[in-house]
Amino acid sequence: MSLSAAEDDSASEIHIPADIDWHMLDKSKFFFLGAALFSGVSAALYPIVVLKTRQQVLSTQVSCFNMSLSIMRYEGFRGFYRGFGTSLMGTIPARALYMAALEVTKSSVGTATVTLGFSDSTATTIANAAAGLTSAMAAQLVWTPIDVVSQRLMVQGCQHSSNKNLVPNVSSCRYSNGLDAFRKILVADGPRGLYRGFGISILTYAPSNAVWWASYSVASRLIWGGVGCYMSKKDESDGGGGGCSGYRPNSKAVVAVQGLSAAMASGVSAIITMPLDTIKTRLQVLDGEENGQRRPLTILQTVRNLVKEGGMAACYRGLGPRWASMSMSATTMITTYEFLKRLSTKNQERLTSS
């Protein structure tokens, strides 16, 4: 795959490593290596997710620094990994669904859009957006119950910390582990309890993923275009003329561009979908009180509570950790993902020669 940097004949071309389609992958290797690699990524970023979740359910703003000190003081280092076992168990099947839906959709939609006459760059953006949408919807079938259980375990520690009075509606039910939480939620609320917030999760993650993958495609193309223009001007200043065979970036340059593109896409996606994510988290974790009985909050009640607590600013509590989490997760995810695809190709010789 090559990217032209300018319109004239003397333009420098960037020869980016060829993209890998679904049919080129060894599926068993792809899913096995993917489970191992993404489990490691999840473990590294989990403490940030805990901070974000607790900030979203608090009735007032608490800084990440103060919250981290509170967790260390009252719960120790283990407090940063509340619910991690449950989350990890769900990550493996959810990631498998996500990656399968992503690659199948990207391949089929990309082929269809090119056939319809779209340019390669437009077809890639459309295919990435469609793939992000469908993969998020597929993964939520597994992720929503895992989210409900793991998030309840995450905020359970608030009742032991200095923030306990700031979370008045957190469930009073005590959970010893993920399996215990799963059983008690199922007994108390039935299957609907495990899928609390499923609709808002779809509304949050489907557009978020669509925006992320489309933004990633555009950002990547813009960055490589800038690199190409720089290389073209450098060739001209060095007297290279039109005989340049093109710029072939090494693996470090490719990873750097992928990481920067992922961070830019994460910023756009986090800002657009943050209010929906805050509503989703509260729906899955907090309860309301009616006639002396605790009941799940509705979306309208959740929005009203947020407006009372601070208006639009309350919807953006936890934006810093979420943006940091999304950026680091996306950067490691996309570089790991591309690395994983190259490890899982059926024909390594064909790949290295392209």
PDB file of C-alpha atoms in Angstrom, residues 5-214:
ATOM      1  CA  ALA A   5       2.239  12.825  -0.852  1.00  0.00           C
ATOM      2  CA  ALA A   6       1.737  15.312  -3.672  1.00  0.00           C
ATOM      3  CA  GLU A   7       0.139  15.629  -7.068  1.00  0.00           C
ATOM      4  CA  ASP A   8       3.182  16.150  -9.271  1.00  0.00           C
ATOM      5  CA  ASP A   9       5.531  13.548 -10.693  1.00  0.00           C
ATOM      6  CA  SER A  10       8.293  14.365  -8.264  1.00  0.00           C
ATOM      7  CA  ALA A  11       6.138  13.558  -5.269  1.00  0.00           C
ATOM      8  CA  SER A  12       7.510  11.250  -2.646  1.00  0.00           C
ATOM      9  CA  GLU A  13       5.443   8.150  -2.013  1.00  0.00           C
ATOM     10  CA  ILE A  14       5.033   6.496   1.364  1.00  0.00           C
ATOM     11  CA  HIS A  15       4.967   2.740   1.108  1.00  0.00           C
ATOM     12  CA  ILE A  16       2.927   1.714   4.151  1.00  0.00           C
ATOM     13  CA  PRO A  17       2.845  -2.029   4.951  1.00  0.00           C
ATOM     14  CA  ALA A  18      -0.122  -3.704   3.256  1.00  0.00           C
ATOM     15  CA  ASP A  19      -3.354  -4.030   5.211  1.00  0.00           C
ATOM     16  CA  ILE A  20      -4.350  -7.541   6.265  1.00  0.00           C
ATOM     17  CA  ASP A  21      -7.850  -8.756   5.416  1.00  0.00           C
ATOM     18  CA  TRP A  22      -9.947 -11.259   7.365  1.00  0.00           C
ATOM     19  CA  HIS A  23      -9.388 -14.097   4.874  1.00  0.00           C
ATOM     20  CA  MET A  24      -5.604 -13.795   5.300  1.00  0.00           C
ATOM     21  CA  LEU A  25      -5.710 -14.581   9.045  1.00  0.00           C
ATOM     22  CA  ASP A  26      -5.167 -17.860  10.865  1.00  0.00           C
ATOM     23  CA  LYS A  27      -8.308 -17.570  13.025  1.00  0.00           C
ATOM     24  CA  SER A  28      -7.232 -19.875  15.879  1.00  0.00           C
ATOM     25  CA  LYS A  29      -3.886 -18.083  16.271  1.00  0.00           C
ATOM     26  CA  PHE A  30      -5.630 -14.697  15.958  1.00  0.00           C
ATOM     27  CA  PHE A  31      -8.089 -15.385  18.809  1.00  0.00           C
ATOM     28  CA  PHE A  32      -5.598 -17.178  21.082  1.00  0.00           C
ATOM     29  CA  LEU A  33      -2.883 -14.515  20.809  1.00  0.00           C
ATOM     30  CA  GLY A  34      -5.513 -11.782  20.972  1.00  0.00           C
ATOM     31  CA  ALA A  35      -6.868 -13.083  24.289  1.00  0.00           C
ATOM     32  CA  ALA A  36      -3.376 -13.108  25.812  1.00  0.00           C
ATOM     33  CA  LEU A  37      -2.274  -9.703  24.490  1.00  0.00           C
ATOM     34  CA  PHE A  38      -5.482  -7.828  25.319  1.00  0.00           C
ATOM     35  CA  SER A  39      -5.672  -9.367  28.796  1.00  0.00           C
ATOM     36  CA  GLY A  40      -2.304  -7.770  29.515  1.00  0.00           C
ATOM     37  CA  VAL A  41      -3.503  -4.418  28.175  1.00  0.00           C
ATOM     38  CA  SER A  42      -6.648  -4.601  30.338  1.00  0.00           C
ATOM     39  CA  ALA A  43      -4.597  -5.341  33.471  1.00  0.00           C
ATOM     40  CA  ALA A  44      -2.352  -2.328  32.887  1.00  0.00           C
ATOM     41  CA  LEU A  45      -5.232   0.118  32.373  1.00  0.00           C
ATOM     42  CA  TYR A  46      -7.757  -1.209  34.897  1.00  0.00           C
ATOM     43  CA  PRO A  47      -6.877   1.200  37.771  1.00  0.00           C
ATOM     44  CA  ILE A  48      -7.777   4.168  35.528  1.00  0.00           C
ATOM     45  CA  VAL A  49     -11.150   2.569  34.771  1.00  0.00           C
ATOM     46  CA  VAL A  50     -11.798   2.226  38.525  1.00  0.00           C
ATOM     47  CA  LEU A  51     -11.037   5.936  39.049  1.00  0.00           C
ATOM     48  CA  LYS A  52     -13.306   6.945  36.148  1.00  0.00           C
ATOM     49  CA  THR A  53     -16.200   4.784  37.388  1.00  0.00           C
ATOM     50  CA  ARG A  54     -16.019   6.122  40.942  1.00  0.00           C
ATOM     51  CA  GLN A  55     -15.866   9.724  39.743  1.00  0.00           C
ATOM     52  CA  GLN A  56     -18.987   9.188  37.639  1.00  0.00           C
ATOM     53  CA  VAL A  57     -21.120   7.917  40.534  1.00  0.00           C
ATOM     54  CA  LEU A  58     -20.024  10.493  43.144  1.00  0.00           C
ATOM     55  CA  SER A  59     -22.470  13.331  43.808  1.00  0.00           C
ATOM     56  CA  THR A  60     -19.650  15.883  43.804  1.00  0.00           C
ATOM     57  CA  GLN A  61     -16.293  16.353  42.092  1.00  0.00           C
ATOM     58  CA  VAL A  62     -13.268  14.604  43.627  1.00  0.00           C
ATOM     59  CA  SER A  63      -9.868  14.817  41.933  1.00  0.00           C
ATOM     60  CA  CYS A  64      -8.121  11.697  40.684  1.00  0.00           C
ATOM     61  CA  PHE A  65      -5.206  12.393  43.022  1.00  0.00           C
ATOM     62  CA  ASN A  66      -7.381  12.605  46.138  1.00  0.00           C
ATOM     63  CA  MET A  67      -9.360   9.565  45.097  1.00  0.00           C
ATOM     64  CA  SER A  68      -6.186   7.562  44.504  1.00  0.00           C
ATOM     65  CA  LEU A  69      -4.897   8.514  47.969  1.00  0.00           C
ATOM     66  CA  SER A  70      -8.238   7.522  49.502  1.00  0.00           C
ATOM     67  CA  ILE A  71      -8.192   4.113  47.784  1.00  0.00           C
ATOM     68  CA  MET A  72      -4.610   3.438  48.892  1.00  0.00           C
ATOM     69  CA  ARG A  73      -5.372   4.530  52.464  1.00  0.00           C
ATOM     70  CA  TYR A  74      -8.613   2.616  53.020  1.00  0.00           C
ATOM     71  CA  GLU A  75      -8.389  -0.298  50.571  1.00  0.00           C
ATOM     72  CA  GLY A  76      -4.747  -0.693  49.622  1.00  0.00           C
ATOM     73  CA  PHE A  77      -3.439  -1.509  46.166  1.00  0.00           C
ATOM     74  CA  ARG A  78      -6.114  -4.196  45.716  1.00  0.00           C
ATOM     75  CA  GLY A  79      -8.731  -1.427  45.670  1.00  0.00           C
ATOM     76  CA  PHE A  80      -7.547  -0.447  42.195  1.00  0.00           C
ATOM     77  CA  TYR A  81      -8.357  -3.938  40.944  1.00  0.00           C
ATOM     78  CA  ARG A  82     -11.846  -4.474  42.399  1.00  0.00           C
ATOM     79  CA  GLY A  83     -13.833  -6.534  39.875  1.00  0.00           C
ATOM     80  CA  PHE A  84     -10.815  -7.198  37.664  1.00  0.00           C
ATOM     81  CA  GLY A  85     -11.256 -10.986  37.678  1.00  0.00           C
ATOM     82  CA  THR A  86     -14.835 -10.629  36.456  1.00  0.00           C
ATOM     83  CA  SER A  87     -13.829  -8.069  33.865  1.00  0.00           C
ATOM     84  CA  LEU A  88     -11.010 -10.271  32.593  1.00  0.00           C
ATOM     85  CA  MET A  89     -13.288 -13.313  32.240  1.00  0.00           C
ATOM     86  CA  GLY A  90     -15.685 -11.250  30.123  1.00  0.00           C
ATOM     87  CA  THR A  91     -12.973  -9.530  28.105  1.00  0.00           C
ATOM     88  CA  ILE A  92     -11.889 -12.724  26.337  1.00  0.00           C
ATOM     89  CA  PRO A  93     -15.242 -13.676  24.725  1.00  0.00           C
ATOM     90  CA  ALA A  94     -16.196 -10.013  24.238  1.00  0.00           C
ATOM     91  CA  ARG A  95     -12.911  -9.281  22.447  1.00  0.00           C
ATOM     92  CA  ALA A  96     -13.375 -12.369  20.272  1.00  0.00           C
ATOM     93  CA  LEU A  97     -16.825 -11.148  19.221  1.00  0.00           C
ATOM     94  CA  TYR A  98     -15.519  -7.614  18.755  1.00  0.00           C
ATOM     95  CA  MET A  99     -12.549  -8.568  16.575  1.00  0.00           C
ATOM     96  CA  ALA A 100     -14.533 -11.025  14.459  1.00  0.00           C
ATOM     97  CA  ALA A 101     -17.321  -8.514  13.786  1.00  0.00           C
ATOM     98  CA  LEU A 102     -14.765  -5.756  13.155  1.00  0.00           C
ATOM     99  CA  GLU A 103     -12.736  -7.670  10.576  1.00  0.00           C
ATOM    100  CA  VAL A 104     -15.697  -9.275   8.766  1.00  0.00           C
ATOM    101  CA  THR A 105     -17.546  -5.944   8.480  1.00  0.00           C
ATOM    102  CA  LYS A 106     -14.449  -3.992   7.477  1.00  0.00           C
ATOM    103  CA  SER A 107     -13.634  -6.488   4.723  1.00  0.00           C
ATOM    104  CA  SER A 108     -17.182  -6.828   3.329  1.00  0.00           C
ATOM    105  CA  VAL A 109     -18.138  -3.124   3.542  1.00  0.00           C
ATOM    106  CA  GLY A 110     -14.764  -2.053   2.135  1.00  0.00           C
ATOM    107  CA  THR A 111     -15.224  -4.293  -0.902  1.00  0.00           C
ATOM    108  CA  ALA A 112     -18.829  -3.140  -1.389  1.00  0.00           C
ATOM    109  CA  THR A 113     -17.994   0.589  -1.204  1.00  0.00           C
ATOM    110  CA  VAL A 114     -15.135   0.254  -3.720  1.00  0.00           C
ATOM    111  CA  THR A 115     -17.491  -1.623  -6.056  1.00  0.00           C
ATOM    112  CA  LEU A 116     -19.984   1.257  -5.749  1.00  0.00           C
ATOM    113  CA  GLY A 117     -17.324   3.636  -7.066  1.00  0.00           C
ATOM    114  CA  PHE A 118     -16.020   5.300  -3.903  1.00  0.00           C
ATOM    115  CA  SER A 119     -12.337   6.236  -3.739  1.00  0.00           C
ATOM    116  CA  ASP A 120     -10.032   4.037  -1.659  1.00  0.00           C
ATOM    117  CA  SER A 121      -9.707   6.625   1.130  1.00  0.00           C
ATOM    118  CA  THR A 122     -13.479   7.229   1.364  1.00  0.00           C
ATOM    119  CA  ALA A 123     -14.189   3.495   1.215  1.00  0.00           C
ATOM    120  CA  THR A 124     -11.711   2.895   4.058  1.00  0.00           C
ATOM    121  CA  THR A 125     -13.340   5.571   6.269  1.00  0.00           C
ATOM    122  CA  ILE A 126     -16.850   4.210   5.620  1.00  0.00           C
ATOM    123  CA  ALA A 127     -15.728   0.615   6.213  1.00  0.00           C
ATOM    124  CA  ASN A 128     -13.979   1.562   9.476  1.00  0.00           C
ATOM    125  CA  ALA A 129     -17.042   3.456  10.758  1.00  0.00           C
ATOM    126  CA  ALA A 130     -19.391   0.564   9.886  1.00  0.00           C
ATOM    127  CA  ALA A 131     -16.998  -1.958  11.452  1.00  0.00           C
ATOM    128  CA  GLY A 132     -16.766   0.075  14.670  1.00  0.00           C
ATOM    129  CA  LEU A 133     -20.560   0.258  14.864  1.00  0.00           C
ATOM    130  CA  THR A 134     -21.264  -3.454  14.356  1.00  0.00           C
ATOM    131  CA  SER A 135     -18.366  -4.693  16.502  1.00  0.00           C
ATOM    132  CA  ALA A 136     -19.489  -2.566  19.470  1.00  0.00           C
ATOM    133  CA  MET A 137     -23.072  -3.832  19.189  1.00  0.00           C
ATOM    134  CA  ALA A 138     -21.897  -7.459  19.048  1.00  0.00           C
ATOM    135  CA  ALA A 139     -19.516  -7.090  22.004  1.00  0.00           C
ATOM    136  CA  GLN A 140     -22.166  -5.462  24.227  1.00  0.00           C
ATOM    137  CA  LEU A 141     -24.047  -8.774  24.393  1.00  0.00           C
ATOM    138  CA  VAL A 142     -21.202  -9.969  26.633  1.00  0.00           C
ATOM    139  CA  TRP A 143     -19.833  -6.692  27.953  1.00  0.00           C
ATOM    140  CA  THR A 144     -23.031  -5.287  29.494  1.00  0.00           C
ATOM    141  CA  PRO A 145     -23.488  -8.036  32.158  1.00  0.00           C
ATOM    142  CA  ILE A 146     -19.738  -7.933  32.846  1.00  0.00           C
ATOM    143  CA  ASP A 147     -19.903  -4.130  33.187  1.00  0.00           C
ATOM    144  CA  VAL A 148     -22.817  -4.317  35.619  1.00  0.00           C
ATOM    145  CA  VAL A 149     -21.047  -6.828  37.874  1.00  0.00           C
ATOM    146  CA  SER A 150     -17.527  -5.361  37.704  1.00  0.00           C
ATOM    147  CA  GLN A 151     -18.697  -1.766  38.197  1.00  0.00           C
ATOM    148  CA  ARG A 152     -20.685  -2.702  41.290  1.00  0.00           C
ATOM    149  CA  LEU A 153     -17.561  -4.313  42.696  1.00  0.00           C
ATOM    150  CA  MET A 154     -15.532  -1.199  41.770  1.00  0.00           C
ATOM    151  CA  VAL A 155     -17.777   1.226  43.680  1.00  0.00           C
ATOM    152  CA  GLN A 156     -18.325  -1.120  46.621  1.00  0.00           C
ATOM    153  CA  GLY A 157     -15.085   0.201  48.088  1.00  0.00           C
ATOM    154  CA  CYS A 158     -16.549   3.714  48.268  1.00  0.00           C
ATOM    155  CA  GLN A 159     -18.484   2.647  51.352  1.00  0.00           C
ATOM    156  CA  HIS A 160     -15.195   2.023  53.164  1.00  0.00           C
ATOM    157  CA  SER A 161     -13.453   5.216  52.094  1.00  0.00           C
ATOM    158  CA  SER A 162     -13.751   8.912  52.831  1.00  0.00           C
ATOM    159  CA  ASN A 163     -16.123   9.201  49.839  1.00  0.00           C
ATOM    160  CA  LYS A 164     -18.840   6.981  51.350  1.00  0.00           C
ATOM    161  CA  ASN A 165     -21.227   9.893  52.053  1.00  0.00           C
ATOM    162  CA  LEU A 166     -20.945  11.098  48.460  1.00  0.00           C
ATOM    163  CA  VAL A 167     -22.577   7.952  47.003  1.00  0.00           C
ATOM    164  CA  PRO A 168     -25.954   7.792  48.794  1.00  0.00           C
ATOM    165  CA  ASN A 169     -27.708   5.601  46.195  1.00  0.00           C
ATOM    166  CA  VAL A 170     -25.091   2.892  45.760  1.00  0.00           C
ATOM    167  CA  SER A 171     -26.524  -0.588  46.268  1.00  0.00           C
ATOM    168  CA  SER A 172     -26.358  -1.666  49.928  1.00  0.00           C
ATOM    169  CA  CYS A 173     -25.976  -5.308  48.891  1.00  0.00           C
ATOM    170  CA  ARG A 174     -22.533  -6.714  49.706  1.00  0.00           C
ATOM    171  CA  TYR A 175     -20.673  -8.864  47.197  1.00  0.00           C
ATOM    172  CA  SER A 176     -17.788 -11.127  48.102  1.00  0.00           C
ATOM    173  CA  ASN A 177     -16.704 -11.678  44.475  1.00  0.00           C
ATOM    174  CA  GLY A 178     -17.918 -11.532  40.895  1.00  0.00           C
ATOM    175  CA  LEU A 179     -19.783 -14.853  41.043  1.00  0.00           C
ATOM    176  CA  ASP A 180     -21.559 -13.795  44.233  1.00  0.00           C
ATOM    177  CA  ALA A 181     -22.535 -10.469  42.629  1.00  0.00           C
ATOM    178  CA  PHE A 182     -23.795 -12.260  39.497  1.00  0.00           C
ATOM    179  CA  ARG A 183     -25.956 -14.599  41.599  1.00  0.00           C
ATOM    180  CA  LYS A 184     -27.393 -11.865  43.862  1.00  0.00           C
ATOM    181  CA  ILE A 185     -28.232  -9.554  40.944  1.00  0.00           C
ATOM    182  CA  LEU A 186     -29.913 -12.438  39.120  1.00  0.00           C
ATOM    183  CA  VAL A 187     -31.977 -13.340  42.217  1.00  0.00           C
ATOM    184  CA  ALA A 188     -32.939  -9.722  42.977  1.00  0.00           C
ATOM    185  CA  ASP A 189     -33.653  -8.389  39.479  1.00  0.00           C
ATOM    186  CA  GLY A 190     -33.644 -11.373  37.129  1.00  0.00           C
ATOM    187  CA  PRO A 191     -31.817 -11.357  33.763  1.00  0.00           C
ATOM    188  CA  ARG A 192     -32.908  -7.746  33.233  1.00  0.00           C
ATOM    189  CA  GLY A 193     -30.703  -6.765  36.177  1.00  0.00           C
ATOM    190  CA  LEU A 194     -27.624  -8.043  34.371  1.00  0.00           C
ATOM    191  CA  TYR A 195     -28.581  -6.102  31.249  1.00  0.00           C
ATOM    192  CA  ARG A 196     -29.356  -2.880  33.090  1.00  0.00           C
ATOM    193  CA  GLY A 197     -28.309  -0.013  30.847  1.00  0.00           C
ATOM    194  CA  PHE A 198     -27.999  -2.240  27.740  1.00  0.00           C
ATOM    195  CA  GLY A 199     -29.831   0.258  25.540  1.00  0.00           C
ATOM    196  CA  ILE A 200     -27.765   3.213  26.695  1.00  0.00           C
ATOM    197  CA  SER A 201     -24.614   1.065  26.354  1.00  0.00           C
ATOM    198  CA  ILE A 202     -25.438   0.509  22.686  1.00  0.00           C
ATOM    199  CA  LEU A 203     -26.149   4.233  22.292  1.00  0.00           C
ATOM    200  CA  THR A 204     -22.798   4.992  23.950  1.00  0.00           C
ATOM    201  CA  TYR A 205     -20.406   2.445  22.492  1.00  0.00           C
ATOM    202  CA  ALA A 206     -21.807   1.978  18.978  1.00  0.00           C
ATOM    203  CA  PRO A 207     -21.442   5.657  17.926  1.00  0.00           C
ATOM    204  CA  SER A 208     -18.280   5.952  20.034  1.00  0.00           C
ATOM    205  CA  ASN A 209     -16.646   3.111  18.110  1.00  0.00           C
ATOM    206  CA  ALA A 210     -17.945   4.385  14.780  1.00  0.00           C
ATOM    207  CA  VAL A 211     -16.551   7.870  15.517  1.00  0.00           C
ATOM    208  CA  TRP A 212     -13.270   6.386  16.793  1.00  0.00           C
ATOM    209  CA  TRP A 213     -12.556   4.174  13.772  1.00  0.00           C
ATOM    210  CA  ALA A 214     -13.605   6.848  11.276  1.00  0.00           C
TER     211      ALA A 214
END
